[in-house]
């Protein structure tokens, strides 16, 4: 009889990609994928520790799986990724959820097969949260998509923004050698992939730890020559070290998409300093101006944290003011969530949850008007989109993305999934656009 696996992925694109590696490991071990946890013999939760919310989700999922285990004694449950990479969390998971068979951190992927074997033999929870930066370039992956692919270029982060847990759970920066990345991109092109998204907590740091002094701009420049790849995306850029050379490569490089995800976090210099972001609002706004002037039609998106410890109404007003000035295409906003071991965990946080909620709403209210206004600029234009698939409710409505990463819906009798096509924009909404095939 076949054995089945089910993976739940929380958090960012890097986690999504790690789950593609976990899928490949499990399939090599003879497991087949299932969408329902009830049908699985092994369930893996790939966790996120960036905020409290995804951590709470892990607890609720594990509660459900405990119930499943009552019916299926042999069900194997594992929790991996960023959350257990912090020792306190690993111990909490082990003590609170006795039915978990295996707890593994972000560095344990290459050891996963043997860890599963050991945990199956033992009658107790096995834990591997060693921070050994195990070599993982030889791991294969099973990608969800056949036309777009994640391509990690740098692991870890050295920035230590005071609110952020990432440097603690993903370790120091490690750039993958340029030849390895180029070879992987060539292989993806040969397999028919049209789009690659280069991943890193801060792609601008790429190469700083390598011998040959290559920069992220050099890497993008080289990738641009790979035949078959039509679109190159990248995320995330840290504003403090986004170079002029990078802006030039995005402008010149035909395949490099005109989109920057450039998290600002706050518009108040006082808060930015406490966050250890190492730029001022003036520098940030200059950078945005520079990007917009150099690259016509560019899209810029951002992240905002509201209610950082000590954020007064005045600081928050400065953030709202920055939103008006920067005029982002879209913004992802988050309530500050205290994370253990980070510097900000020691800061006094007097802002009530109610005020944080209100600030979130105020950000969203302003941003919605701006997003819609910018989307309206596309009205009547013909734009290239990459078709991602039919919509869930109506198979005749397909969804694609512009080079600037905006969602476009359009009608088609043919399934054009995975194709690059032209669409004329007929309606602009806040979160998406509607169009018709040209
Ligand atoms: N490396 C990326 C992303 C880090 S996490 C970067 O530097 O931008 C993604 C987003 O989560 C961050 O941009 C930030 O807005 C948010 N975030 C990180 N830590 C947080 C915390 N403790 N509370 C609330 N939001 C947080
Ligand atoms: Fe976290 Fe800052 Fe690193 Fe981004 S740059 S991962 S926010 S520490």
CSV table of C-alpha atoms in Angstrom, one decimal, residues 2-331:
chain,number,residue,atom,x,y,z
A,2,UNK,CA,1.1,3.5,-0.7
A,3,UNK,CA,2.1,5.9,2.0
A,4,UNK,CA,0.9,9.5,1.9
A,5,UNK,CA,2.4,12.8,3.0
A,6,UNK,CA,0.9,16.2,3.7
A,7,UNK,CA,2.9,19.4,4.2
A,8,UNK,CA,1.5,22.6,5.7
A,9,UNK,CA,3.6,25.7,4.9
A,10,UNK,CA,3.3,28.9,6.9
A,11,UNK,CA,5.2,32.1,6.3
A,12,UNK,CA,7.4,33.4,3.5
A,13,UNK,CA,8.5,32.3,0.0
A,14,UNK,CA,11.7,30.9,1.4
A,15,UNK,CA,9.6,28.5,3.5
A,16,UNK,CA,7.5,27.7,0.4
A,17,UNK,CA,10.7,26.7,-1.3
A,18,UNK,CA,12.0,24.7,1.7
A,19,UNK,CA,8.7,22.8,1.5
A,20,UNK,CA,9.5,21.9,-2.1
A,21,UNK,CA,12.7,20.4,-0.9
A,22,UNK,CA,10.9,18.5,1.9
A,23,UNK,CA,8.4,17.2,-0.7
A,24,UNK,CA,11.3,15.8,-2.8
A,25,UNK,CA,12.8,14.1,0.3
A,26,UNK,CA,9.5,12.5,1.2
A,27,UNK,CA,8.8,11.3,-2.4
A,28,UNK,CA,12.3,9.8,-2.5
A,29,UNK,CA,11.3,7.9,0.6
A,30,UNK,CA,8.3,6.5,-1.3
A,31,UNK,CA,5.5,8.9,0.0
A,32,UNK,CA,2.9,10.4,-2.3
A,33,UNK,CA,1.3,13.8,-1.8
A,34,UNK,CA,-2.3,14.3,-0.4
A,35,UNK,CA,-4.2,17.5,0.1
A,36,UNK,CA,-6.1,16.3,3.2
A,37,UNK,CA,-4.3,15.6,6.5
A,38,UNK,CA,-6.8,12.9,7.2
A,39,UNK,CA,-5.4,10.8,4.4
A,40,UNK,CA,-1.8,11.3,5.4
A,41,UNK,CA,0.7,8.9,7.1
A,42,UNK,CA,3.1,11.7,7.7
A,43,UNK,CA,2.3,15.3,8.3
A,44,UNK,CA,4.9,18.1,8.3
A,45,UNK,CA,4.3,21.6,9.4
A,46,UNK,CA,6.9,24.0,8.1
A,47,UNK,CA,6.5,26.9,10.5
A,48,UNK,CA,7.1,30.7,10.6
A,49,UNK,CA,8.3,32.6,13.7
A,50,UNK,CA,8.2,36.2,12.4
A,51,UNK,CA,5.0,37.1,14.3
A,52,UNK,CA,2.8,35.5,17.0
A,53,UNK,CA,-0.1,34.7,14.7
A,54,UNK,CA,1.7,32.0,12.6
A,55,UNK,CA,3.0,30.5,15.8
A,56,UNK,CA,-0.5,30.2,17.3
A,57,UNK,CA,-1.5,28.5,14.0
A,58,UNK,CA,1.0,25.8,14.7
A,59,UNK,CA,-0.6,25.1,18.1
A,60,UNK,CA,-4.1,24.9,16.6
A,61,UNK,CA,-2.9,22.6,13.8
A,62,UNK,CA,-1.2,20.3,16.3
A,63,UNK,CA,-4.4,20.1,18.3
A,64,UNK,CA,-6.2,18.8,15.2
A,65,UNK,CA,-3.5,16.3,14.4
A,66,UNK,CA,-3.6,15.0,18.0
A,67,UNK,CA,-7.2,14.1,17.3
A,68,UNK,CA,-6.3,12.4,14.0
A,69,UNK,CA,-3.7,10.3,15.9
A,70,UNK,CA,-6.4,8.8,18.1
A,71,UNK,CA,-7.7,7.0,15.0
A,72,UNK,CA,-4.4,6.4,13.3
A,73,UNK,CA,-1.7,5.4,15.9
A,74,UNK,CA,0.9,5.3,13.1
A,75,UNK,CA,0.4,8.8,12.0
A,76,UNK,CA,3.8,10.6,12.0
A,77,UNK,CA,3.8,14.3,12.9
A,78,UNK,CA,6.8,16.6,12.4
A,79,UNK,CA,7.2,20.3,13.1
A,80,UNK,CA,10.1,22.0,11.2
A,81,UNK,CA,11.4,25.4,10.2
A,82,UNK,CA,11.8,28.7,11.9
A,83,UNK,CA,9.7,28.3,15.0
A,84,UNK,CA,11.6,25.3,16.6
A,85,UNK,CA,14.9,26.7,15.5
A,86,UNK,CA,14.6,28.8,18.6
A,87,UNK,CA,15.4,26.4,21.5
A,88,UNK,CA,12.7,27.7,23.8
A,89,UNK,CA,10.1,27.1,21.2
A,90,UNK,CA,11.4,23.6,20.5
A,91,UNK,CA,11.2,22.7,24.2
A,92,UNK,CA,7.7,24.2,24.4
A,93,UNK,CA,6.5,22.2,21.4
A,94,UNK,CA,8.0,19.0,22.9
A,95,UNK,CA,6.5,19.5,26.3
A,96,UNK,CA,3.1,20.7,25.2
A,97,UNK,CA,2.4,18.3,22.3
A,98,UNK,CA,3.5,14.8,23.2
A,99,UNK,CA,2.2,13.4,20.0
A,100,UNK,CA,4.8,15.2,17.9
A,101,UNK,CA,7.4,12.6,16.6
A,102,UNK,CA,10.0,15.0,15.2
A,103,UNK,CA,11.1,18.6,15.7
A,104,UNK,CA,13.6,20.0,13.3
A,105,UNK,CA,15.1,23.5,12.6
A,106,UNK,CA,15.9,25.3,9.4
A,107,UNK,CA,19.3,23.8,9.0
A,108,UNK,CA,18.3,20.1,9.3
A,109,UNK,CA,16.8,19.6,5.8
A,110,UNK,CA,19.7,17.4,4.5
A,111,UNK,CA,19.3,15.2,7.5
A,112,UNK,CA,15.6,14.8,7.3
A,113,UNK,CA,15.5,11.2,5.9
A,114,UNK,CA,17.6,9.8,8.8
A,115,UNK,CA,15.8,11.9,11.3
A,116,UNK,CA,12.4,10.4,10.2
A,117,UNK,CA,13.9,6.9,10.4
A,118,UNK,CA,15.3,7.5,13.9
A,119,UNK,CA,12.0,9.1,15.2
A,120,UNK,CA,10.0,6.2,13.8
A,121,UNK,CA,12.1,3.7,15.8
A,122,UNK,CA,12.1,5.7,19.0
A,123,UNK,CA,9.2,6.1,21.3
A,124,UNK,CA,10.0,9.8,22.1
A,125,UNK,CA,10.2,13.1,20.2
A,126,UNK,CA,13.4,13.5,18.3
A,127,UNK,CA,14.8,17.1,18.1
A,128,UNK,CA,17.4,18.4,15.7
A,129,UNK,CA,17.9,22.2,15.9
A,130,UNK,CA,21.7,22.2,15.3
A,131,UNK,CA,22.9,25.5,13.7
A,132,UNK,CA,25.4,23.8,11.4
A,133,UNK,CA,24.6,25.5,8.0
A,134,UNK,CA,24.6,22.1,6.4
A,135,UNK,CA,25.3,22.1,2.6
A,136,UNK,CA,22.0,21.9,0.8
A,137,UNK,CA,22.8,22.7,-2.8
A,138,UNK,CA,22.6,19.0,-3.7
A,139,UNK,CA,19.0,18.7,-2.4
A,140,UNK,CA,16.5,18.2,-5.1
A,141,UNK,CA,13.1,19.9,-5.1
A,142,UNK,CA,9.6,19.2,-6.4
A,143,UNK,CA,8.2,22.5,-7.6
A,144,UNK,CA,4.5,23.2,-7.4
A,145,UNK,CA,4.5,25.2,-10.6
A,146,UNK,CA,5.8,24.1,-14.0
A,147,UNK,CA,6.4,27.7,-15.3
A,148,UNK,CA,7.6,29.8,-12.3
A,149,UNK,CA,10.2,28.9,-9.8
A,150,UNK,CA,11.7,30.1,-6.6
A,151,UNK,CA,15.5,30.4,-6.7
A,152,UNK,CA,17.2,31.2,-3.4
A,153,UNK,CA,20.4,33.2,-3.8
A,154,UNK,CA,21.3,34.1,-0.2
A,155,UNK,CA,20.3,32.4,3.1
A,156,UNK,CA,20.1,34.1,6.5
A,157,UNK,CA,20.4,37.7,7.5
A,158,UNK,CA,23.0,39.9,9.2
A,159,UNK,CA,20.9,43.0,9.7
A,160,UNK,CA,19.4,42.5,13.1
A,161,UNK,CA,16.5,44.9,12.8
A,162,UNK,CA,15.5,45.1,16.5
A,163,UNK,CA,12.0,43.6,16.1
A,164,UNK,CA,13.0,40.7,13.8
A,165,UNK,CA,13.7,37.0,14.6
A,166,UNK,CA,15.0,36.1,11.2
A,167,UNK,CA,18.8,36.4,12.0
A,168,UNK,CA,18.2,34.1,15.0
A,169,UNK,CA,16.3,31.4,13.1
A,170,UNK,CA,18.0,31.6,9.7
A,171,UNK,CA,21.5,32.3,10.8
A,172,UNK,CA,24.2,34.5,9.2
A,173,UNK,CA,24.2,35.4,5.6
A,174,UNK,CA,25.4,32.8,3.2
A,175,UNK,CA,25.4,33.6,-0.5
A,176,UNK,CA,25.2,30.7,-3.0
A,177,UNK,CA,28.1,30.8,-5.5
A,178,UNK,CA,27.1,32.6,-8.7
A,179,UNK,CA,28.0,29.6,-10.9
A,180,UNK,CA,25.6,27.4,-8.9
A,181,UNK,CA,22.8,29.9,-9.3
A,182,UNK,CA,23.4,30.4,-13.0
A,183,UNK,CA,23.5,26.6,-13.5
A,184,UNK,CA,20.2,26.2,-11.7
A,185,UNK,CA,18.6,28.9,-13.8
A,186,UNK,CA,19.9,27.3,-17.0
A,187,UNK,CA,18.4,24.0,-15.8
A,188,UNK,CA,15.1,25.7,-15.1
A,189,UNK,CA,15.1,27.3,-18.5
A,190,UNK,CA,15.7,23.9,-20.1
A,191,UNK,CA,12.8,22.4,-18.2
A,192,UNK,CA,10.5,25.1,-19.6
A,193,UNK,CA,10.3,27.5,-16.7
A,194,UNK,CA,9.6,31.1,-17.9
A,195,UNK,CA,9.9,33.0,-14.6
A,196,UNK,CA,12.4,32.8,-11.7
A,197,UNK,CA,12.1,34.7,-8.4
A,198,UNK,CA,15.4,35.2,-6.7
A,199,UNK,CA,15.0,34.8,-2.9
A,200,UNK,CA,16.8,36.3,0.0
A,201,UNK,CA,16.0,38.1,3.2
A,202,UNK,CA,18.1,40.9,1.7
A,203,UNK,CA,19.1,40.3,-1.9
A,204,UNK,CA,21.3,43.4,-1.9
A,205,UNK,CA,23.7,41.7,0.5
A,206,UNK,CA,24.3,39.0,-2.1
A,207,UNK,CA,28.0,38.3,-2.7
A,208,UNK,CA,29.4,40.2,0.3
A,209,UNK,CA,30.5,36.9,1.8
A,210,UNK,CA,31.9,35.5,-1.4
A,211,UNK,CA,35.6,35.5,-2.5
A,212,UNK,CA,35.0,36.9,-6.0
A,213,UNK,CA,33.4,40.2,-4.9
A,214,UNK,CA,30.3,39.7,-7.1
A,215,UNK,CA,27.3,41.8,-6.3
A,216,UNK,CA,23.6,41.3,-6.7
A,217,UNK,CA,23.6,43.6,-9.7
A,218,UNK,CA,26.3,41.4,-11.4
A,219,UNK,CA,24.1,38.3,-10.7
A,220,UNK,CA,21.0,39.9,-12.2
A,221,UNK,CA,23.0,41.1,-15.2
A,222,UNK,CA,24.3,37.6,-15.9
A,223,UNK,CA,20.9,35.9,-15.4
A,224,UNK,CA,19.5,38.2,-18.0
A,225,UNK,CA,21.4,36.3,-20.7
A,226,UNK,CA,19.8,32.9,-20.0
A,227,UNK,CA,17.7,31.9,-23.0
A,228,UNK,CA,14.2,30.7,-22.2
A,229,UNK,CA,13.8,32.6,-19.0
A,230,UNK,CA,11.5,35.5,-19.7
A,231,UNK,CA,10.9,37.1,-16.3
A,232,UNK,CA,13.3,37.6,-13.4
A,233,UNK,CA,11.9,38.8,-10.1
A,234,UNK,CA,13.7,39.2,-6.8
A,235,UNK,CA,12.8,39.9,-3.2
A,236,UNK,CA,13.4,41.4,-0.7
A,237,UNK,CA,15.5,44.6,-1.1
A,238,UNK,CA,16.8,46.4,2.0
A,239,UNK,CA,16.6,50.2,1.4
A,240,UNK,CA,19.9,50.8,3.2
A,241,UNK,CA,22.1,49.1,0.5
A,242,UNK,CA,20.1,49.3,-2.8
A,243,UNK,CA,22.8,50.4,-5.3
A,244,UNK,CA,22.5,52.7,-8.2
A,245,UNK,CA,24.0,49.9,-10.3
A,246,UNK,CA,21.0,47.7,-9.3
A,247,UNK,CA,18.5,50.3,-10.4
A,248,UNK,CA,20.4,50.5,-13.7
A,249,UNK,CA,20.2,46.7,-14.2
A,250,UNK,CA,16.5,46.7,-13.5
A,251,UNK,CA,16.1,49.5,-16.0
A,252,UNK,CA,18.3,48.0,-18.7
A,253,UNK,CA,17.8,44.2,-18.2
A,254,UNK,CA,15.0,43.2,-20.5
A,255,UNK,CA,14.0,40.2,-18.4
A,256,UNK,CA,14.3,41.8,-15.0
A,257,UNK,CA,10.8,42.8,-13.9
A,258,UNK,CA,10.1,46.5,-13.0
A,259,UNK,CA,9.1,45.8,-9.4
A,260,UNK,CA,10.8,46.4,-6.1
A,261,UNK,CA,9.6,45.1,-2.8
A,262,UNK,CA,11.2,47.7,-0.5
A,263,UNK,CA,10.0,47.5,3.1
A,264,UNK,CA,10.1,50.9,4.8
A,265,UNK,CA,8.6,49.7,8.1
A,266,UNK,CA,8.0,53.2,9.5
A,267,UNK,CA,8.0,56.8,8.3
A,268,UNK,CA,9.4,58.2,11.6
A,269,UNK,CA,13.1,58.7,12.0
A,270,UNK,CA,12.9,58.1,15.7
A,271,UNK,CA,11.3,54.7,15.2
A,272,UNK,CA,13.5,53.8,12.3
A,273,UNK,CA,16.5,54.3,14.5
A,274,UNK,CA,15.0,52.2,17.3
A,275,UNK,CA,14.2,49.5,14.7
A,276,UNK,CA,17.9,49.6,13.6
A,277,UNK,CA,17.0,50.1,10.0
A,278,UNK,CA,20.0,52.3,9.2
A,279,UNK,CA,18.2,54.8,6.9
A,280,UNK,CA,16.1,57.9,7.4
A,281,UNK,CA,12.8,58.7,5.9
A,282,UNK,CA,14.5,61.3,3.8
A,283,UNK,CA,17.0,58.8,2.4
A,284,UNK,CA,14.1,56.4,1.8
A,285,UNK,CA,12.0,58.9,-0.1
A,286,UNK,CA,15.0,59.9,-2.2
A,287,UNK,CA,15.6,56.3,-3.1
A,288,UNK,CA,11.9,55.9,-4.2
A,289,UNK,CA,12.1,59.1,-6.2
A,290,UNK,CA,15.3,57.9,-7.9
A,291,UNK,CA,13.8,54.5,-8.7
A,292,UNK,CA,10.6,56.0,-10.2
A,293,UNK,CA,12.6,58.6,-12.2
A,294,UNK,CA,15.0,56.0,-13.6
A,295,UNK,CA,12.5,53.2,-14.4
A,296,UNK,CA,9.2,54.4,-16.0
A,297,UNK,CA,6.2,52.3,-15.0
A,298,UNK,CA,8.0,50.7,-12.1
A,299,UNK,CA,6.0,49.3,-9.2
A,300,UNK,CA,7.2,49.7,-5.6
A,301,UNK,CA,5.6,47.8,-2.8
A,302,UNK,CA,6.4,47.9,0.9
A,303,UNK,CA,5.9,46.6,4.4
A,304,UNK,CA,4.8,48.6,7.4
A,305,UNK,CA,4.9,47.7,11.1
A,306,UNK,CA,2.4,49.6,13.3
A,307,UNK,CA,2.6,49.9,17.0
A,308,UNK,CA,6.4,49.4,17.3
A,309,UNK,CA,7.3,49.9,21.0
A,310,UNK,CA,7.2,53.7,21.7
A,311,UNK,CA,5.4,54.6,18.5
A,312,UNK,CA,3.5,57.8,19.4
A,313,UNK,CA,0.6,59.2,17.4
A,314,UNK,CA,3.1,61.7,15.9
A,315,UNK,CA,5.4,58.9,14.7
A,316,UNK,CA,2.5,57.1,13.2
A,317,UNK,CA,1.4,60.4,11.4
A,318,UNK,CA,4.9,60.4,9.9
A,319,UNK,CA,4.2,56.9,8.5
A,320,UNK,CA,0.9,58.0,7.0
A,321,UNK,CA,2.6,61.0,5.5
A,322,UNK,CA,5.3,58.8,4.0
A,323,UNK,CA,2.6,56.6,2.4
A,324,UNK,CA,1.3,59.7,0.6
A,325,UNK,CA,4.7,60.8,-0.6
A,326,UNK,CA,6.1,57.4,-1.6
A,327,UNK,CA,2.9,56.5,-3.3
A,328,UNK,CA,3.4,52.7,-3.2
A,329,UNK,CA,1.5,50.3,-5.5
A,330,UNK,CA,0.7,48.1,-2.5
A,331,UNK,CA,1.6,47.8,1.2
